[in-house]
Short mmCIF file of C-alpha atoms in Angstrom, two decimals:
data_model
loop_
_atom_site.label_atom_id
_atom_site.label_comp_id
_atom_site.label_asym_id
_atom_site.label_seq_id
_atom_site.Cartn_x
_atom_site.Cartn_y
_atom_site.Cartn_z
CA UNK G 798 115.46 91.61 91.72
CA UNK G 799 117.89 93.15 89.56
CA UNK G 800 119.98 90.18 88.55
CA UNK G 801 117.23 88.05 87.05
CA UNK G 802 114.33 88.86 84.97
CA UNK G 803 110.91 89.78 87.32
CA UNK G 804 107.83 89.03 86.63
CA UNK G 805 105.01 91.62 87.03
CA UNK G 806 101.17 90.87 87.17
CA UNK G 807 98.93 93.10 86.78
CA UNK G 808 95.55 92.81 88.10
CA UNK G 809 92.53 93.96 85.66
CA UNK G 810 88.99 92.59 85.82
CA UNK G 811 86.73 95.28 83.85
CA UNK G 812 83.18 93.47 84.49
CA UNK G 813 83.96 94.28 88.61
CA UNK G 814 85.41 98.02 87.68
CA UNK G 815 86.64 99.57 84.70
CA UNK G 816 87.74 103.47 84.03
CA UNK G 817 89.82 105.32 81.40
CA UNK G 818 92.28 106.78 83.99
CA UNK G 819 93.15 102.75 85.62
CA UNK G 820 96.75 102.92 86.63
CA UNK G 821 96.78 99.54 84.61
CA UNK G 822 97.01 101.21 81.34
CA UNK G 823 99.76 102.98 82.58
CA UNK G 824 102.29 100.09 84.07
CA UNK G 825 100.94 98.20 80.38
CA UNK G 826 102.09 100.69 78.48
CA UNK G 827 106.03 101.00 81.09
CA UNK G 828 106.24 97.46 81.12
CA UNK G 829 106.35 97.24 77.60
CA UNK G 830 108.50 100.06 76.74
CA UNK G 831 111.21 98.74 79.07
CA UNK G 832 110.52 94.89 77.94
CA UNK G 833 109.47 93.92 81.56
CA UNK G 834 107.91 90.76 81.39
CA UNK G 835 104.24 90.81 83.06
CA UNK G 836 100.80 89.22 82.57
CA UNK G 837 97.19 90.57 83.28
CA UNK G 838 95.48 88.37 86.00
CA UNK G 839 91.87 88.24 87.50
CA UNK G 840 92.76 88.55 91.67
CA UNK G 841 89.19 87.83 91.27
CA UNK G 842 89.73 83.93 90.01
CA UNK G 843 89.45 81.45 92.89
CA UNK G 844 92.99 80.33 92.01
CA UNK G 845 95.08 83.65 92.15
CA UNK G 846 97.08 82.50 94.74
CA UNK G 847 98.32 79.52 92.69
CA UNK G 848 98.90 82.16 89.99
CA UNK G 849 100.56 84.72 91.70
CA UNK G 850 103.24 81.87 92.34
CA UNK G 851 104.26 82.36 88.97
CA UNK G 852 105.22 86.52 89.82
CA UNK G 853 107.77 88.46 91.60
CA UNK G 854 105.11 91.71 91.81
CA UNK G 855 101.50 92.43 91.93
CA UNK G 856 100.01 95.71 91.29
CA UNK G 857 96.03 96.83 91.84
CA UNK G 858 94.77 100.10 91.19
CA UNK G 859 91.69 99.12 93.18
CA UNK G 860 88.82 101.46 93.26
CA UNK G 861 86.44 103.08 96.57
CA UNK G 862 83.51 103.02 93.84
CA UNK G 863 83.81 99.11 93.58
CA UNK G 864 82.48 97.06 96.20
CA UNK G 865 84.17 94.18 95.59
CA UNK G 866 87.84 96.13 95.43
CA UNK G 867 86.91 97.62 98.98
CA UNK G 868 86.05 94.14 100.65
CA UNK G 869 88.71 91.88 99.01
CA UNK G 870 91.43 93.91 97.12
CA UNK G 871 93.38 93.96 100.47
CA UNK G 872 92.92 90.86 102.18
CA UNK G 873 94.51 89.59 98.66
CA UNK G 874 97.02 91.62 98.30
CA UNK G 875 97.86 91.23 102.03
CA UNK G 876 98.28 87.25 101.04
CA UNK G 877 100.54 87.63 98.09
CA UNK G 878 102.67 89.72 100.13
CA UNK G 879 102.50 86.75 102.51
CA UNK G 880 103.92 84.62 99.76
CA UNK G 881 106.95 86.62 99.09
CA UNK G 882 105.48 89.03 96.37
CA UNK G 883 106.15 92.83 96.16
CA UNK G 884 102.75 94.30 96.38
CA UNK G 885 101.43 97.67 95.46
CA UNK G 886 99.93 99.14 97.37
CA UNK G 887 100.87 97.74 100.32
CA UNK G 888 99.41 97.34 103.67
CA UNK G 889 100.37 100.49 104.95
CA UNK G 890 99.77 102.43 102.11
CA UNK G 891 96.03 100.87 101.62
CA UNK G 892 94.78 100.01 104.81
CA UNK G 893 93.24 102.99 106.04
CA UNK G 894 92.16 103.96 101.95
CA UNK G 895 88.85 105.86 101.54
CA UNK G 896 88.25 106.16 105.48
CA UNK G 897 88.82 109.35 106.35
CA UNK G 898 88.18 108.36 110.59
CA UNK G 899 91.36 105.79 110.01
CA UNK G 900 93.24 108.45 108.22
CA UNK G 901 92.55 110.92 111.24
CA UNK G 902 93.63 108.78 113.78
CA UNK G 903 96.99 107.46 111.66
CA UNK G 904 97.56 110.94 111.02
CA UNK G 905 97.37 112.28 114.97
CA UNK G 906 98.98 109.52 115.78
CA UNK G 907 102.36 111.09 114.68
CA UNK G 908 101.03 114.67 115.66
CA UNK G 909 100.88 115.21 111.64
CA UNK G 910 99.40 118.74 110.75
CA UNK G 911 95.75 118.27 110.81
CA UNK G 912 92.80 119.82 111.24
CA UNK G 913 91.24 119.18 114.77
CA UNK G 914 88.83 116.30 114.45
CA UNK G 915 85.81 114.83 116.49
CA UNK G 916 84.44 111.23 115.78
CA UNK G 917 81.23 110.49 118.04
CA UNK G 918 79.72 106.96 117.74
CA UNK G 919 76.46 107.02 119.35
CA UNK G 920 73.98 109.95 119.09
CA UNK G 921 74.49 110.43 122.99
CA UNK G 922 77.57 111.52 123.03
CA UNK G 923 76.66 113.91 119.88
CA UNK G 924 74.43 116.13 121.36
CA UNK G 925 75.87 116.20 124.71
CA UNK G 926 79.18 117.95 122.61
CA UNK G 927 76.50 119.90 120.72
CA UNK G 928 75.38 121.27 124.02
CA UNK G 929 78.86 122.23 125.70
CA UNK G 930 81.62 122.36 123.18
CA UNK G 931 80.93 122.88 120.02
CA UNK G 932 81.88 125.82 117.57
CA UNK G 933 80.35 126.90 113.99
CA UNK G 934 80.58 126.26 111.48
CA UNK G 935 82.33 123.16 111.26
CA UNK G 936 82.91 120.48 108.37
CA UNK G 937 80.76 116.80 108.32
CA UNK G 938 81.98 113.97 105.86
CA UNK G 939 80.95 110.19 105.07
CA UNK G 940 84.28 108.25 106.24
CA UNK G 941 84.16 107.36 102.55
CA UNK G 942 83.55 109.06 99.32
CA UNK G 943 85.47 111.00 97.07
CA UNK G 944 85.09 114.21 95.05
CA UNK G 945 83.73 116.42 98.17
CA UNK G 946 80.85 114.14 97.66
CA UNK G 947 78.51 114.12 101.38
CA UNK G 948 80.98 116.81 102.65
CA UNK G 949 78.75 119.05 104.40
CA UNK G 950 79.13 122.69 105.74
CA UNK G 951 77.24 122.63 109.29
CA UNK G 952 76.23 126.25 110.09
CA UNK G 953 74.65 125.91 113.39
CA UNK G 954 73.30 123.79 116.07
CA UNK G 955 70.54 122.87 114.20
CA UNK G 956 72.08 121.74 111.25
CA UNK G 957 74.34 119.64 113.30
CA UNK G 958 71.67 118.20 115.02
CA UNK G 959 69.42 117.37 112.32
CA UNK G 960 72.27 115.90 110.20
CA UNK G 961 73.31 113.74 113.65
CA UNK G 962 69.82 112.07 113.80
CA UNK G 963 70.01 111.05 110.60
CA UNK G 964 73.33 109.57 110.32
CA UNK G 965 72.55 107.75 113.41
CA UNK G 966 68.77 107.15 111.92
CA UNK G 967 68.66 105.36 108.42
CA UNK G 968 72.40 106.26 107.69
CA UNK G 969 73.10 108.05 104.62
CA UNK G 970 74.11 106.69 100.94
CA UNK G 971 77.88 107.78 100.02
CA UNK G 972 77.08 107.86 95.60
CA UNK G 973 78.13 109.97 94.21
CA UNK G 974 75.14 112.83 93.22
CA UNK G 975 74.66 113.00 89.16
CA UNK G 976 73.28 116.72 89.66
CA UNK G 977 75.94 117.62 91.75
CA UNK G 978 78.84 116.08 90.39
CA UNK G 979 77.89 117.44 86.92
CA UNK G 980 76.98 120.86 87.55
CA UNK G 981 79.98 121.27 89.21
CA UNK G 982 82.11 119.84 86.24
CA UNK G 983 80.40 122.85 83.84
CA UNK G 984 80.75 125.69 86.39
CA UNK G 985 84.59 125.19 86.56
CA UNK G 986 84.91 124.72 82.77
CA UNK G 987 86.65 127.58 81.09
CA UNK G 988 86.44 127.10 77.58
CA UNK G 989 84.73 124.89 75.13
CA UNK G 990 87.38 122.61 74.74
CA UNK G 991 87.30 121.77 78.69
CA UNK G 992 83.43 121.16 77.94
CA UNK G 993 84.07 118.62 75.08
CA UNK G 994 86.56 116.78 76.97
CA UNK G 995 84.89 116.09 80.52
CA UNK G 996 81.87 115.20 78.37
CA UNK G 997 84.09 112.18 77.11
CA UNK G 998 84.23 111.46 80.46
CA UNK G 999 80.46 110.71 80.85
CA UNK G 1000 80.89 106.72 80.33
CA UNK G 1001 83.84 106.86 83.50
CA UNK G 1002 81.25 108.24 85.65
CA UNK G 1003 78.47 106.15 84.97
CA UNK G 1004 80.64 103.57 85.29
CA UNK G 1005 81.27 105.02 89.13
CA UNK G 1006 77.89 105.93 89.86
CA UNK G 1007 76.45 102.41 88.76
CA UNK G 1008 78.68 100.61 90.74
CA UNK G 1009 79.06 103.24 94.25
CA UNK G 1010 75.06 102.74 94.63
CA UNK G 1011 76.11 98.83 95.38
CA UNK G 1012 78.15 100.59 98.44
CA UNK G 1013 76.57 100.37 101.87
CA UNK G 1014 74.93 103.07 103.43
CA UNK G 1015 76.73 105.12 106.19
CA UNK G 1016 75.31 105.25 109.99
CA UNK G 1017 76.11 104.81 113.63
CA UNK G 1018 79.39 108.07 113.69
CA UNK G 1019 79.35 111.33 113.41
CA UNK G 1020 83.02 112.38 111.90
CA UNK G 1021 83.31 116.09 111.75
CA UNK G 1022 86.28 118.14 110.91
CA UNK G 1023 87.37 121.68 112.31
CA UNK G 1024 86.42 124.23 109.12
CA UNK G 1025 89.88 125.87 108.25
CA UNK G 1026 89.58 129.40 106.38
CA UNK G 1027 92.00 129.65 103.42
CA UNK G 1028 93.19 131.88 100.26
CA UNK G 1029 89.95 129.60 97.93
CA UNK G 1030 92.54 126.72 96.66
CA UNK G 1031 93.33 123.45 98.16
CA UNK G 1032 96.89 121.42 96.73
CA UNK G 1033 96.75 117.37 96.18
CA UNK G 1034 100.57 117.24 97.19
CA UNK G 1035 102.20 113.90 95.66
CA UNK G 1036 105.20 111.54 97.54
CA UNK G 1037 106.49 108.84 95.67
CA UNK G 1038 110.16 107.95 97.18
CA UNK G 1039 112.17 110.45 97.05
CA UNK G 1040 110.08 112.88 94.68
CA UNK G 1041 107.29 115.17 94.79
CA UNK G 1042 104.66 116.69 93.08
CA UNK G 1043 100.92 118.66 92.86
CA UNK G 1044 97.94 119.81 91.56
CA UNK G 1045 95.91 123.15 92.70
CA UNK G 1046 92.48 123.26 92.62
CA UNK G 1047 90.19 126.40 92.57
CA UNK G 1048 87.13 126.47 95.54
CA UNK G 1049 84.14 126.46 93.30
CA UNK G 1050 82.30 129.89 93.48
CA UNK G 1051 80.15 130.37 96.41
CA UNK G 1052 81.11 127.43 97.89
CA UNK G 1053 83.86 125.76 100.23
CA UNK G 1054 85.29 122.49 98.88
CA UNK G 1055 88.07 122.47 95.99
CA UNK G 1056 87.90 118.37 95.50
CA UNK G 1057 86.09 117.25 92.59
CA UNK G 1058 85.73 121.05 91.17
CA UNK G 1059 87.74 120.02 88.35
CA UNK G 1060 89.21 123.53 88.33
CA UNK G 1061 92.96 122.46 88.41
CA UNK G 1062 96.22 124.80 88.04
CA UNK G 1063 100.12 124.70 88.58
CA UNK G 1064 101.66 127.73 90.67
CA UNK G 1065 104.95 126.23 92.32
CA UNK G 1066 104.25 129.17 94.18
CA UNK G 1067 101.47 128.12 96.34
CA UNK G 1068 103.81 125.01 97.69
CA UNK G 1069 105.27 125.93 100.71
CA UNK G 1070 108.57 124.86 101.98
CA UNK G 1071 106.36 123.48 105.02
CA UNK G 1072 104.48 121.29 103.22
CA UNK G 1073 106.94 119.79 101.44
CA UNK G 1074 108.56 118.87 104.85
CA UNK G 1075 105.44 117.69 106.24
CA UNK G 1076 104.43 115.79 103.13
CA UNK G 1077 107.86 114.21 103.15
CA UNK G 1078 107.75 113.78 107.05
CA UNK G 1079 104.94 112.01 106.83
CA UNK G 1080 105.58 109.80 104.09
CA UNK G 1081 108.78 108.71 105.64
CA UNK G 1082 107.25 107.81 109.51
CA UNK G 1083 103.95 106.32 107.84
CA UNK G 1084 105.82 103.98 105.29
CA UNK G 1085 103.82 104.59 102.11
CA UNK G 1086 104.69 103.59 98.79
CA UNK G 1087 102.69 106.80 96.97
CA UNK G 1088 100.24 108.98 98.99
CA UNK G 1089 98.19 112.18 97.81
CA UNK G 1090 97.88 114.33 100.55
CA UNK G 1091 95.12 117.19 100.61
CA UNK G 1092 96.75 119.95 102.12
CA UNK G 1093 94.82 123.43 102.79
CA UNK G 1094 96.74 126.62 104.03
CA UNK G 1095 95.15 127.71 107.14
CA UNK G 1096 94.82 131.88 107.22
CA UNK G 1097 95.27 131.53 110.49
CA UNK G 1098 98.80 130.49 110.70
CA UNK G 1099 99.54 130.36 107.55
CA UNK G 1100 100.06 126.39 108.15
CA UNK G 1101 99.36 123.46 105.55
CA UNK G 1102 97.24 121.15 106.91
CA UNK G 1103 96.38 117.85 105.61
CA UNK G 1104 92.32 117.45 105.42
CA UNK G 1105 92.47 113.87 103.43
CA UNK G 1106 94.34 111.65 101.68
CA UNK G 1107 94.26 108.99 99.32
CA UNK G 1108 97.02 106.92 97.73
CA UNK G 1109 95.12 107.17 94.43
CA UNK G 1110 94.60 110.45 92.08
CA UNK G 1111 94.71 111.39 88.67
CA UNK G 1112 97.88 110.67 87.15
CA UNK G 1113 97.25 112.20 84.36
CA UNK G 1114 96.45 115.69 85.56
CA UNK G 1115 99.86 115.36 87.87
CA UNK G 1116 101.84 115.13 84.49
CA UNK G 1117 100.55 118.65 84.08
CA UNK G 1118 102.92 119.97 86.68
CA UNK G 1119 105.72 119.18 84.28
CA UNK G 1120 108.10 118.42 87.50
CA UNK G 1121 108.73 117.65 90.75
CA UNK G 1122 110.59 118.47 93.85
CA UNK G 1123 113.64 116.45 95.56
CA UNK G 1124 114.03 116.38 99.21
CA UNK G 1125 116.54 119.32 98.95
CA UNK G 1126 113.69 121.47 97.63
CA UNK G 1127 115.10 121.82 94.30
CA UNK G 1128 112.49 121.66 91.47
CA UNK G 1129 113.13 119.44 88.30
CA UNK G 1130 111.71 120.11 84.79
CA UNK G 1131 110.44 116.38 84.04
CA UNK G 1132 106.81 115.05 84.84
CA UNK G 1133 106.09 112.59 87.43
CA UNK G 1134 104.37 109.81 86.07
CA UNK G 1135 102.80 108.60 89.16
CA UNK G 1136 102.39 104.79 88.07
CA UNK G 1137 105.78 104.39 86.53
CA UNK G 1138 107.54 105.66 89.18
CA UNK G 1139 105.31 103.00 91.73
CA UNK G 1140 106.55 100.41 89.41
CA UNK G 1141 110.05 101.23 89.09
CA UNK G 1142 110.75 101.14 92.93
CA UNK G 1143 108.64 97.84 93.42
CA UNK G 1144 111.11 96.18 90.83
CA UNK G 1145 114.05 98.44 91.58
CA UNK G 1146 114.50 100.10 88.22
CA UNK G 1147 117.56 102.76 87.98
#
């Protein structure tokens, strides 16, 4: 595409989902600081696919809080990519987005370093594991949800078994809790400043909360996840190509999970050089365009392992870094601007 002039739609539709940190803003704002020619469409219109004939790219932040993004935003991207369009993200980089059971098997499947994981799908099976093999405590999620949101911290048989009948019962809702979510937010705030800005913030969640409660409920698996002890920090660790980046984020006090806390710092320090090999490693044999791997460092071994991941994040805390790693290991002093960097290898920008 570098010998004639591409054309780059992007998709935006803010009555289906709309939030201040949309990748959208950002590949606006690139595209017309490097005079890129591009358009905003509506993948929503019943004619996109006549109007994506016009474009050489599509990109779609789509969101896990929108239901429409999570029953459609694929299957259309999947067809322009059909017509000859570059696509982000693409099919292996979004397929398996905001289900953590996909993302367990992918991940296994290349012997990645995981957590062990055990995925039951009728209350049967369950409690015959409860009753021979199980260990405690151990970690229960939603397949879905973000934020540490319906993570739970089973203790004992009896919380397993109580949390089992009703997963397998009426199922459990995946929105994201308003209590939760906002005490949280005000725990980890360290100053006044940090108060003022994540109350700014207040329309983006509404926003999410109003639309996740249109999300089904979950029921009929059990998906639980081996607890790993750690040093109180988890790391979102960043690929993009040939580059990478993270964000550390503080365990909340008196708690377990790190995602969503909203308690984020920057010691290069705390990146091993084994996670930027896995991260890398995994990037490479997977295919993805951008992922954001979870990684926590197990006490045990003193081994990364990847708990989740997600090929969408805040950008704009990753710019916080102020750099990224190369494949060699060597760190460089200039932010990586997750979004730009997407767009600049789907048009091939040096």
């Amino acid at each position: 595409m570098k010998n004639r002039k591409v054309r780059v739609a992007i998709h935006y539709n803010e009555s289906i989902f709309k939030h201040s940190t949309s990748w959208h803003f950002a590949w606006i704002n690139y595209c017309e600081a490097n005079n890129i020619d591009y358009s905003i469409v509506d993948c929503y219109k019943y004619d996109i696919l006549e109007t994506l004939k016009n474009y050489d790219c599509l990109v779609w932040h789509f969101s896990h809080y929108s239901l429409q993004d999570m029953l459609f935003a694929r299957s259309i991207l999947m067809s322009a990519e059909n017509m000859g369009l570059k696509v982000f993200p693409d099919v292996p980089t979004a397929w398996h987005f905001d289900d953590k059971i996909a993302e367990t098997y992918l991940l296994d499947s290349i012997q990645a370093p995981i957590p062990k994981a055990y995925m039951f799908y009728t209350l049967k099976d369950f409690v015959t594991w409860l009753d021979n093999d199980s260990k405690f405590p151990i970690v229960a999620k939603l397949r879905c949800g973000s934020g540490s949101n319906n993570v739970k911290l089973l203790k004992n048989r009896t919380d397993a078994y109580d949390y089992g009948k009703k997963i397998f019962g009426k199922g459990l809702v995946s929105t994201p809790s308003i209590l939760y979510k906002g005490s949280s937010q005000l725990k980890s705030a360290k100053s006044w400043a940090t108060i003022k800005a994540r109350i700014k913030r207040i329309p983006d969640f509404i926003e999410s909360f109003s639309k996740a409660r249109r999300l089904p409920r979950q029921q009929g698996y059990v998906y639980l996840q081996e607890f790993i002890p750690n040093a109180g920090f988890d790391l979102k660790i960043v690929v993009i190509g040939d580059k990478l980046s993270f964000i550390a984020r503080n365990i909340r006090e008196g708690e377990f999970r790190a995602s969503g806390s909203g308690s984020f710092y920057f010691d290069r320090s705390l990146v091993t050089k084994d996670i930027i090999d896995s991260a890398f490693s995994v990037s490479d044999r997977l295919k993805f365009q951008c992922m954001g791997y979870d990684y926590v460092i197990d006490d045990r071994d003193n081994i990364g392992k990847i708990i989740e991941m997600s090929y969408g994040f805040s950008h704009t805390t990753l710019l916080q870094a102020g750099g990224y790693w190369d494949r060699s290991g060597e760190w460089h002093d200039e932010p990586l601007n997750a979004p730009e960097e997407i767009l600049k290898h789907l048009i091939e920008v040096e």
